[in-house]
Amino acid sequence: MTTNQTSRRDFLKTSSLAAGGLLMGFALPGAKVEAQAAGTVYTPNAWVHIADDNTITLISARSEMGQGVYTSMPMLIAEELNVDINQIKVSIAPPAAVYVNALLGAQITGGSTSVRDGWEKLRVGGAQVREMLISAAADEWKVDRSKLRAERGMVLGPKGKKASYGSLAATAAKLPVPEKVALKDPKDFKIVGKRIKRLDTPSKVNGTAEFGIDVKLPGLVYASLEQCPVIGGKVRSFDASKAKGMPGVIDVVQISDGVAVVADSYWHAVKARQALSVLWDEGTGAALDHHGVLASTRAAADSGKVLPIGKPMGNVAEAMKGAARVLKAEYITPMQAHAPLEPMNFTASFENGKILLIGPTQFQQGAHGAVAGALGLKPEDVTLKTTFLGGGFGRRLELDFVIQAAQISKAVGKPVKLLWTREDDMTHDYYRPLGLNQVQAGLDAKGMPVAFQHKVTSQSITQRAFGLPKDTLDPFMAEAAVAPYTIANTQHDLVIHDSGMRVGYWRAVSHNMNAFANESFMDELAASAGKDPYQYRMALLKDKPRFARVLKLAAEKSGWGKPLPKGRARGIALMEGYDTYMAQVAEVSVKNGEVKVHRVTVAADLGRMVNPDTVEAQIQSSIVFGMSAALMQEITLDKGRVQQTNYNNYPVVRMHESPKIDIVLVPSKEKPGGIGEPATALVVPAIANAVAAATGKRVRKLPLTSEAIRAA
């Protein structure tokens, strides 16, 4: 057994619910802490509800967008409560400071943090409730609590005494929350670490799961919003006379981001929207194109303020001078859209100075506060309910569509569901910024690196979204910038450049551009030395056992070095991201410039796992997501207008294009790492390296299209 020490009880809320149930909060110590992985306790931010019928509900502070938190979070609670996982129900939390994600500083689902943040606090919460129930039984039965135990939703005592958790809940609620609780030793886990089928699958199969698009309210009407084709543009004037005369139209209203048509059905709203005539003030964004964005980024790399990423090692300048050779390269990752399957939508109902918001969001606190501010309401007059998310990938961290729905509802005085079209979604995103990575290495006579320099130039999302001060290092731009290899002299720098694009966090954030540069360049160094890229990497990992292990496992599992069918080649890549160590080997062929990925082998060490089944699913989905970016996707601009509008010109990998994916999960006692994103970033250089091996051509600007390969 291990004991968790809680220094104070920060919070306890006990209240009887209308259903006669018991709501028990659990206490955790500490004020706001620096971002770090699990293993540390944080401020209180989770809840357990035990109802009279003995069902147990976890109020999840994290949104479910396909990543499996509605199963992994309950598993942590169930383990310490000693209940069958199927006894756990899950509800989503309302906005509240108590639900803050300690790794991100806000009530946010993202950054592959759900398990890392919840690993200890949810287990502590479950253990606290377990101990309170045992104490309640001891008080009722007048027996020593040490003679009692909690199992499968029952407290068991001497002489056959037993009572359900539900029957003890009212008494337990009157007891103080224990400040010290014993957590199970991992060797005694019966649920955590086991393969558990997802609890939300039945509702998603039988259609009872509620996504934003499914929301219905009495008297609900529908809105379709015409926004400026140039992001940031404003309405100068508009003519709604034709639209107002079309079937089902209730009203046409102007809000801050455009003109909304409100109708009795979505179809009537979107058809009438097409009859609008709007004159726009397109603003400065109309001057943007993607060539200009790259040019200004490259200019900033030469002249912008340089911010060091960490402390330089050795003396790079002197080592470069003394090197037998110096190699340089520049890598470019383009702008990307999030493109979730479910377009942006939200439902709002404004009435009597209060508003109800229902929909899919990754940022409950932000949505709550932004709508209160936009409508001039008191926070207590804003109620927000979160539905399932039909994909997020960072897009639903943004709040534009939530505010829009609220403004429209207030304008028409009715409950309104705002629903964007796919085209609205694709052309009004917060895009992944363009990345420019410039690297150079000094090599000794054997071709091994003695000096390494890496400069990252891109746009800071954190400056836009959270007001990071200018000329301040943005840690979300430096992820995986420092490669794992042991090199005596290294220097890593960052230049922040605002290109004028509206940018947002995109799955794996800057791991994408930095891993592509580091791992592509490492292959180039190996090639220049005439060495095998796997062996070349391994020679630089002598003091990095977790890296070396996953690299070795991926190589062995993929058959690295063994013959392949004619026309195929392998590429290898290595990275740490979100406390997860991962190596991948991609096996590809290239015919007429078209890349086919046949197989991807993954070795991952993510510390302790909650649900290996979900871990594998996350890796699989990440690889397919990353393949789309590697091979197909790029956002381009013309006169400030995004040129991609739908999946026909911004394609995603389809079922028949998906490779075989082999996964090796490393058993580990280390703290949990995140798994929702690292494979997305790492598959890109693995494929790029395989394409270079197959064609002899090094593509340094994504995506790896036939045109790019021919031009390389």
JSON list of C-alpha atoms in Angstrom, two decimals, residues 388-525:
[
{"chain": "A", "resi": 388, "resn": "PHE", "atom": "CA", "xyz": [-20.21, 14.59, -26.61]},
{"chain": "A", "resi": 389, "resn": "LEU", "atom": "CA", "xyz": [-17.80, 16.09, -29.13]},
{"chain": "A", "resi": 390, "resn": "GLY", "atom": "CA", "xyz": [-17.68, 14.81, -32.69]},
{"chain": "A", "resi": 391, "resn": "GLY", "atom": "CA", "xyz": [-13.96, 15.42, -32.79]},
{"chain": "A", "resi": 392, "resn": "GLY", "atom": "CA", "xyz": [-11.99, 18.29, -31.35]},
{"chain": "A", "resi": 393, "resn": "PHE", "atom": "CA", "xyz": [-8.25, 18.18, -32.12]},
{"chain": "A", "resi": 394, "resn": "GLY", "atom": "CA", "xyz": [-7.95, 21.63, -30.53]},
{"chain": "A", "resi": 395, "resn": "ARG", "atom": "CA", "xyz": [-10.65, 23.39, -32.59]},
{"chain": "A", "resi": 396, "resn": "ARG", "atom": "CA", "xyz": [-13.18, 23.25, -29.79]},
{"chain": "A", "resi": 397, "resn": "LEU", "atom": "CA", "xyz": [-10.82, 25.04, -27.46]},
{"chain": "A", "resi": 398, "resn": "GLU", "atom": "CA", "xyz": [-11.96, 28.11, -29.37]},
{"chain": "A", "resi": 399, "resn": "LEU", "atom": "CA", "xyz": [-15.09, 29.99, -28.39]},
{"chain": "A", "resi": 400, "resn": "ASP", "atom": "CA", "xyz": [-16.24, 31.87, -31.48]},
{"chain": "A", "resi": 401, "resn": "PHE", "atom": "CA", "xyz": [-19.17, 29.61, -32.31]},
{"chain": "A", "resi": 402, "resn": "VAL", "atom": "CA", "xyz": [-20.38, 29.55, -28.70]},
{"chain": "A", "resi": 403, "resn": "ILE", "atom": "CA", "xyz": [-20.49, 33.33, -28.48]},
{"chain": "A", "resi": 404, "resn": "GLN", "atom": "CA", "xyz": [-22.20, 33.52, -31.87]},
{"chain": "A", "resi": 405, "resn": "ALA", "atom": "CA", "xyz": [-25.01, 31.19, -30.77]},
{"chain": "A", "resi": 406, "resn": "ALA", "atom": "CA", "xyz": [-25.50, 33.22, -27.60]},
{"chain": "A", "resi": 407, "resn": "GLN", "atom": "CA", "xyz": [-25.64, 36.51, -29.47]},
{"chain": "A", "resi": 408, "resn": "ILE", "atom": "CA", "xyz": [-28.18, 35.18, -31.96]},
{"chain": "A", "resi": 409, "resn": "SER", "atom": "CA", "xyz": [-30.42, 33.76, -29.24]},
{"chain": "A", "resi": 410, "resn": "LYS", "atom": "CA", "xyz": [-30.39, 37.05, -27.39]},
{"chain": "A", "resi": 411, "resn": "ALA", "atom": "CA", "xyz": [-31.16, 38.93, -30.59]},
{"chain": "A", "resi": 412, "resn": "VAL", "atom": "CA", "xyz": [-34.22, 36.83, -31.48]},
{"chain": "A", "resi": 413, "resn": "GLY", "atom": "CA", "xyz": [-35.33, 35.94, -27.96]},
{"chain": "A", "resi": 414, "resn": "LYS", "atom": "CA", "xyz": [-35.62, 32.23, -28.74]},
{"chain": "A", "resi": 415, "resn": "PRO", "atom": "CA", "xyz": [-33.63, 29.07, -28.14]},
{"chain": "A", "resi": 416, "resn": "VAL", "atom": "CA", "xyz": [-31.34, 28.81, -31.16]},
{"chain": "A", "resi": 417, "resn": "LYS", "atom": "CA", "xyz": [-29.13, 26.09, -32.54]},
{"chain": "A", "resi": 418, "resn": "LEU", "atom": "CA", "xyz": [-26.32, 27.57, -34.61]},
{"chain": "A", "resi": 419, "resn": "LEU", "atom": "CA", "xyz": [-24.90, 25.07, -37.08]},
{"chain": "A", "resi": 420, "resn": "TRP", "atom": "CA", "xyz": [-21.97, 25.80, -39.37]},
{"chain": "A", "resi": 421, "resn": "THR", "atom": "CA", "xyz": [-21.66, 24.13, -42.76]},
{"chain": "A", "resi": 422, "resn": "ARG", "atom": "CA", "xyz": [-18.56, 22.09, -43.56]},
{"chain": "A", "resi": 423, "resn": "GLU", "atom": "CA", "xyz": [-17.45, 25.01, -45.72]},
{"chain": "A", "resi": 424, "resn": "ASP", "atom": "CA", "xyz": [-17.91, 27.46, -42.85]},
{"chain": "A", "resi": 425, "resn": "ASP", "atom": "CA", "xyz": [-15.80, 25.18, -40.72]},
{"chain": "A", "resi": 426, "resn": "MET", "atom": "CA", "xyz": [-12.98, 24.72, -43.20]},
{"chain": "A", "resi": 427, "resn": "THR", "atom": "CA", "xyz": [-12.71, 28.39, -44.11]},
{"chain": "A", "resi": 428, "resn": "HIS", "atom": "CA", "xyz": [-13.11, 29.91, -40.63]},
{"chain": "A", "resi": 429, "resn": "ASP", "atom": "CA", "xyz": [-10.81, 27.78, -38.55]},
{"chain": "A", "resi": 430, "resn": "TYR", "atom": "CA", "xyz": [-8.05, 28.72, -36.14]},
{"chain": "A", "resi": 431, "resn": "TYR", "atom": "CA", "xyz": [-5.32, 27.14, -38.26]},
{"chain": "A", "resi": 432, "resn": "ARG", "atom": "CA", "xyz": [-2.17, 25.35, -37.26]},
{"chain": "A", "resi": 433, "resn": "PRO", "atom": "CA", "xyz": [0.52, 27.92, -38.01]},
{"chain": "A", "resi": 434, "resn": "LEU", "atom": "CA", "xyz": [3.15, 27.49, -40.67]},
{"chain": "A", "resi": 435, "resn": "GLY", "atom": "CA", "xyz": [6.43, 26.21, -39.23]},
{"chain": "A", "resi": 436, "resn": "LEU", "atom": "CA", "xyz": [9.94, 26.98, -40.47]},
{"chain": "A", "resi": 437, "resn": "ASN", "atom": "CA", "xyz": [12.72, 24.88, -38.97]},
{"chain": "A", "resi": 438, "resn": "GLN", "atom": "CA", "xyz": [16.35, 25.61, -39.85]},
{"chain": "A", "resi": 439, "resn": "VAL", "atom": "CA", "xyz": [18.91, 23.07, -38.70]},
{"chain": "A", "resi": 440, "resn": "GLN", "atom": "CA", "xyz": [22.61, 22.56, -39.16]},
{"chain": "A", "resi": 441, "resn": "ALA", "atom": "CA", "xyz": [25.10, 20.04, -37.86]},
{"chain": "A", "resi": 442, "resn": "GLY", "atom": "CA", "xyz": [28.86, 19.87, -37.69]},
{"chain": "A", "resi": 443, "resn": "LEU", "atom": "CA", "xyz": [30.18, 16.35, -38.38]},
{"chain": "A", "resi": 444, "resn": "ASP", "atom": "CA", "xyz": [33.43, 14.67, -37.48]},
{"chain": "A", "resi": 445, "resn": "ALA", "atom": "CA", "xyz": [35.50, 12.63, -39.88]},
{"chain": "A", "resi": 446, "resn": "LYS", "atom": "CA", "xyz": [33.25, 9.60, -39.28]},
{"chain": "A", "resi": 447, "resn": "GLY", "atom": "CA", "xyz": [30.13, 11.59, -40.02]},
{"chain": "A", "resi": 448, "resn": "MET", "atom": "CA", "xyz": [28.92, 11.74, -36.43]},
{"chain": "A", "resi": 449, "resn": "PRO", "atom": "CA", "xyz": [27.53, 15.04, -35.13]},
{"chain": "A", "resi": 450, "resn": "VAL", "atom": "CA", "xyz": [29.77, 17.13, -32.89]},
{"chain": "A", "resi": 451, "resn": "ALA", "atom": "CA", "xyz": [27.57, 20.23, -33.04]},
{"chain": "A", "resi": 452, "resn": "PHE", "atom": "CA", "xyz": [23.87, 20.77, -33.67]},
{"chain": "A", "resi": 453, "resn": "GLN", "atom": "CA", "xyz": [21.90, 24.00, -34.09]},
{"chain": "A", "resi": 454, "resn": "HIS", "atom": "CA", "xyz": [18.14, 24.30, -34.52]},
{"chain": "A", "resi": 455, "resn": "LYS", "atom": "CA", "xyz": [16.11, 27.47, -35.02]},
{"chain": "A", "resi": 456, "resn": "VAL", "atom": "CA", "xyz": [12.30, 27.32, -34.93]},
{"chain": "A", "resi": 457, "resn": "THR", "atom": "CA", "xyz": [10.31, 30.19, -36.45]},
{"chain": "A", "resi": 458, "resn": "SER", "atom": "CA", "xyz": [6.55, 30.23, -36.28]},
{"chain": "A", "resi": 459, "resn": "GLN", "atom": "CA", "xyz": [3.51, 31.95, -34.81]},
{"chain": "A", "resi": 460, "resn": "SER", "atom": "CA", "xyz": [2.60, 31.85, -31.12]},
{"chain": "A", "resi": 461, "resn": "ILE", "atom": "CA", "xyz": [-0.90, 30.55, -30.48]},
{"chain": "A", "resi": 462, "resn": "THR", "atom": "CA", "xyz": [-0.45, 31.22, -26.80]},
{"chain": "A", "resi": 463, "resn": "GLN", "atom": "CA", "xyz": [0.10, 34.92, -27.47]},
{"chain": "A", "resi": 464, "resn": "ARG", "atom": "CA", "xyz": [-3.22, 35.10, -29.32]},
{"chain": "A", "resi": 465, "resn": "ALA", "atom": "CA", "xyz": [-5.25, 32.86, -27.07]},
{"chain": "A", "resi": 466, "resn": "PHE", "atom": "CA", "xyz": [-3.91, 33.62, -23.62]},
{"chain": "A", "resi": 467, "resn": "GLY", "atom": "CA", "xyz": [-2.03, 36.89, -23.97]},
{"chain": "A", "resi": 468, "resn": "LEU", "atom": "CA", "xyz": [1.50, 35.56, -23.60]},
{"chain": "A", "resi": 469, "resn": "PRO", "atom": "CA", "xyz": [3.69, 38.69, -23.51]},
{"chain": "A", "resi": 470, "resn": "LYS", "atom": "CA", "xyz": [5.65, 39.52, -26.64]},
{"chain": "A", "resi": 471, "resn": "ASP", "atom": "CA", "xyz": [9.23, 38.23, -26.79]},
{"chain": "A", "resi": 472, "resn": "THR", "atom": "CA", "xyz": [8.45, 35.55, -24.22]},
{"chain": "A", "resi": 473, "resn": "LEU", "atom": "CA", "xyz": [9.28, 31.93, -24.91]},
{"chain": "A", "resi": 474, "resn": "ASP", "atom": "CA", "xyz": [6.12, 30.02, -25.79]},
{"chain": "A", "resi": 475, "resn": "PRO", "atom": "CA", "xyz": [6.66, 26.47, -24.50]},
{"chain": "A", "resi": 476, "resn": "PHE", "atom": "CA", "xyz": [3.99, 25.16, -26.87]},
{"chain": "A", "resi": 477, "resn": "MET", "atom": "CA", "xyz": [6.27, 26.13, -29.78]},
{"chain": "A", "resi": 478, "resn": "ALA", "atom": "CA", "xyz": [9.31, 24.34, -28.39]},
{"chain": "A", "resi": 479, "resn": "GLU", "atom": "CA", "xyz": [7.84, 20.87, -27.94]},
{"chain": "A", "resi": 480, "resn": "ALA", "atom": "CA", "xyz": [10.24, 18.18, -29.18]},
{"chain": "A", "resi": 481, "resn": "ALA", "atom": "CA", "xyz": [12.55, 20.87, -30.53]},
{"chain": "A", "resi": 482, "resn": "VAL", "atom": "CA", "xyz": [15.37, 19.29, -28.55]},
{"chain": "A", "resi": 483, "resn": "ALA", "atom": "CA", "xyz": [16.00, 15.84, -29.98]},
{"chain": "A", "resi": 484, "resn": "PRO", "atom": "CA", "xyz": [17.03, 13.02, -27.65]},
{"chain": "A", "resi": 485, "resn": "TYR", "atom": "CA", "xyz": [20.48, 12.45, -29.09]},
{"chain": "A", "resi": 486, "resn": "THR", "atom": "CA", "xyz": [23.66, 13.03, -27.14]},
{"chain": "A", "resi": 487, "resn": "ILE", "atom": "CA", "xyz": [25.71, 15.66, -28.95]},
{"chain": "A", "resi": 488, "resn": "ALA", "atom": "CA", "xyz": [28.43, 17.63, -27.19]},
{"chain": "A", "resi": 489, "resn": "ASN", "atom": "CA", "xyz": [27.54, 21.07, -28.54]},
{"chain": "A", "resi": 490, "resn": "THR", "atom": "CA", "xyz": [23.93, 22.09, -29.12]},
{"chain": "A", "resi": 491, "resn": "GLN", "atom": "CA", "xyz": [21.89, 25.25, -29.36]},
{"chain": "A", "resi": 492, "resn": "HIS", "atom": "CA", "xyz": [18.13, 25.61, -29.87]},
{"chain": "A", "resi": 493, "resn": "ASP", "atom": "CA", "xyz": [16.39, 28.91, -30.53]},
{"chain": "A", "resi": 494, "resn": "LEU", "atom": "CA", "xyz": [12.91, 30.22, -31.18]},
{"chain": "A", "resi": 495, "resn": "VAL", "atom": "CA", "xyz": [11.71, 33.20, -33.19]},
{"chain": "A", "resi": 496, "resn": "ILE", "atom": "CA", "xyz": [8.06, 34.20, -32.79]},
{"chain": "A", "resi": 497, "resn": "HIS", "atom": "CA", "xyz": [6.50, 35.78, -35.86]},
{"chain": "A", "resi": 498, "resn": "ASP", "atom": "CA", "xyz": [2.92, 36.96, -36.26]},
{"chain": "A", "resi": 499, "resn": "SER", "atom": "CA", "xyz": [2.09, 36.29, -39.90]},
{"chain": "A", "resi": 500, "resn": "GLY", "atom": "CA", "xyz": [-1.42, 37.72, -39.61]},
{"chain": "A", "resi": 501, "resn": "MET", "atom": "CA", "xyz": [-3.13, 34.33, -39.73]},
{"chain": "A", "resi": 502, "resn": "ARG", "atom": "CA", "xyz": [-5.63, 33.32, -37.07]},
{"chain": "A", "resi": 503, "resn": "VAL", "atom": "CA", "xyz": [-3.93, 30.33, -35.47]},
{"chain": "A", "resi": 504, "resn": "GLY", "atom": "CA", "xyz": [-4.91, 27.65, -32.98]},
{"chain": "A", "resi": 505, "resn": "TYR", "atom": "CA", "xyz": [-3.63, 24.57, -31.21]},
{"chain": "A", "resi": 506, "resn": "TRP", "atom": "CA", "xyz": [-3.74, 21.54, -33.53]},
{"chain": "A", "resi": 507, "resn": "ARG", "atom": "CA", "xyz": [-3.31, 17.96, -32.40]},
{"chain": "A", "resi": 508, "resn": "ALA", "atom": "CA", "xyz": [0.32, 17.50, -31.18]},
{"chain": "A", "resi": 509, "resn": "VAL", "atom": "CA", "xyz": [0.91, 21.28, -31.64]},
{"chain": "A", "resi": 510, "resn": "SER", "atom": "CA", "xyz": [4.60, 22.02, -32.29]},
{"chain": "A", "resi": 511, "resn": "HIS", "atom": "CA", "xyz": [5.74, 18.43, -31.97]},
{"chain": "A", "resi": 512, "resn": "ASN", "atom": "CA", "xyz": [4.61, 18.25, -35.58]},
{"chain": "A", "resi": 513, "resn": "MET", "atom": "CA", "xyz": [7.03, 20.72, -37.09]},
{"chain": "A", "resi": 514, "resn": "ASN", "atom": "CA", "xyz": [9.91, 20.06, -34.69]},
{"chain": "A", "resi": 515, "resn": "ALA", "atom": "CA", "xyz": [9.86, 16.27, -34.94]},
{"chain": "A", "resi": 516, "resn": "PHE", "atom": "CA", "xyz": [9.59, 16.47, -38.74]},
{"chain": "A", "resi": 517, "resn": "ALA", "atom": "CA", "xyz": [12.73, 18.62, -38.84]},
{"chain": "A", "resi": 518, "resn": "ASN", "atom": "CA", "xyz": [14.77, 16.74, -36.26]},
{"chain": "A", "resi": 519, "resn": "GLU", "atom": "CA", "xyz": [14.02, 13.25, -37.49]},
{"chain": "A", "resi": 520, "resn": "SER", "atom": "CA", "xyz": [14.27, 14.06, -41.18]},
{"chain": "A", "resi": 521, "resn": "PHE", "atom": "CA", "xyz": [17.61, 15.75, -40.61]},
{"chain": "A", "resi": 522, "resn": "MET", "atom": "CA", "xyz": [18.89, 12.85, -38.53]},
{"chain": "A", "resi": 523, "resn": "ASP", "atom": "CA", "xyz": [18.25, 10.60, -41.52]},
{"chain": "A", "resi": 524, "resn": "GLU", "atom": "CA", "xyz": [20.08, 13.06, -43.74]},
{"chain": "A", "resi": 525, "resn": "LEU", "atom": "CA", "xyz": [23.07, 12.98, -41.41]}
]
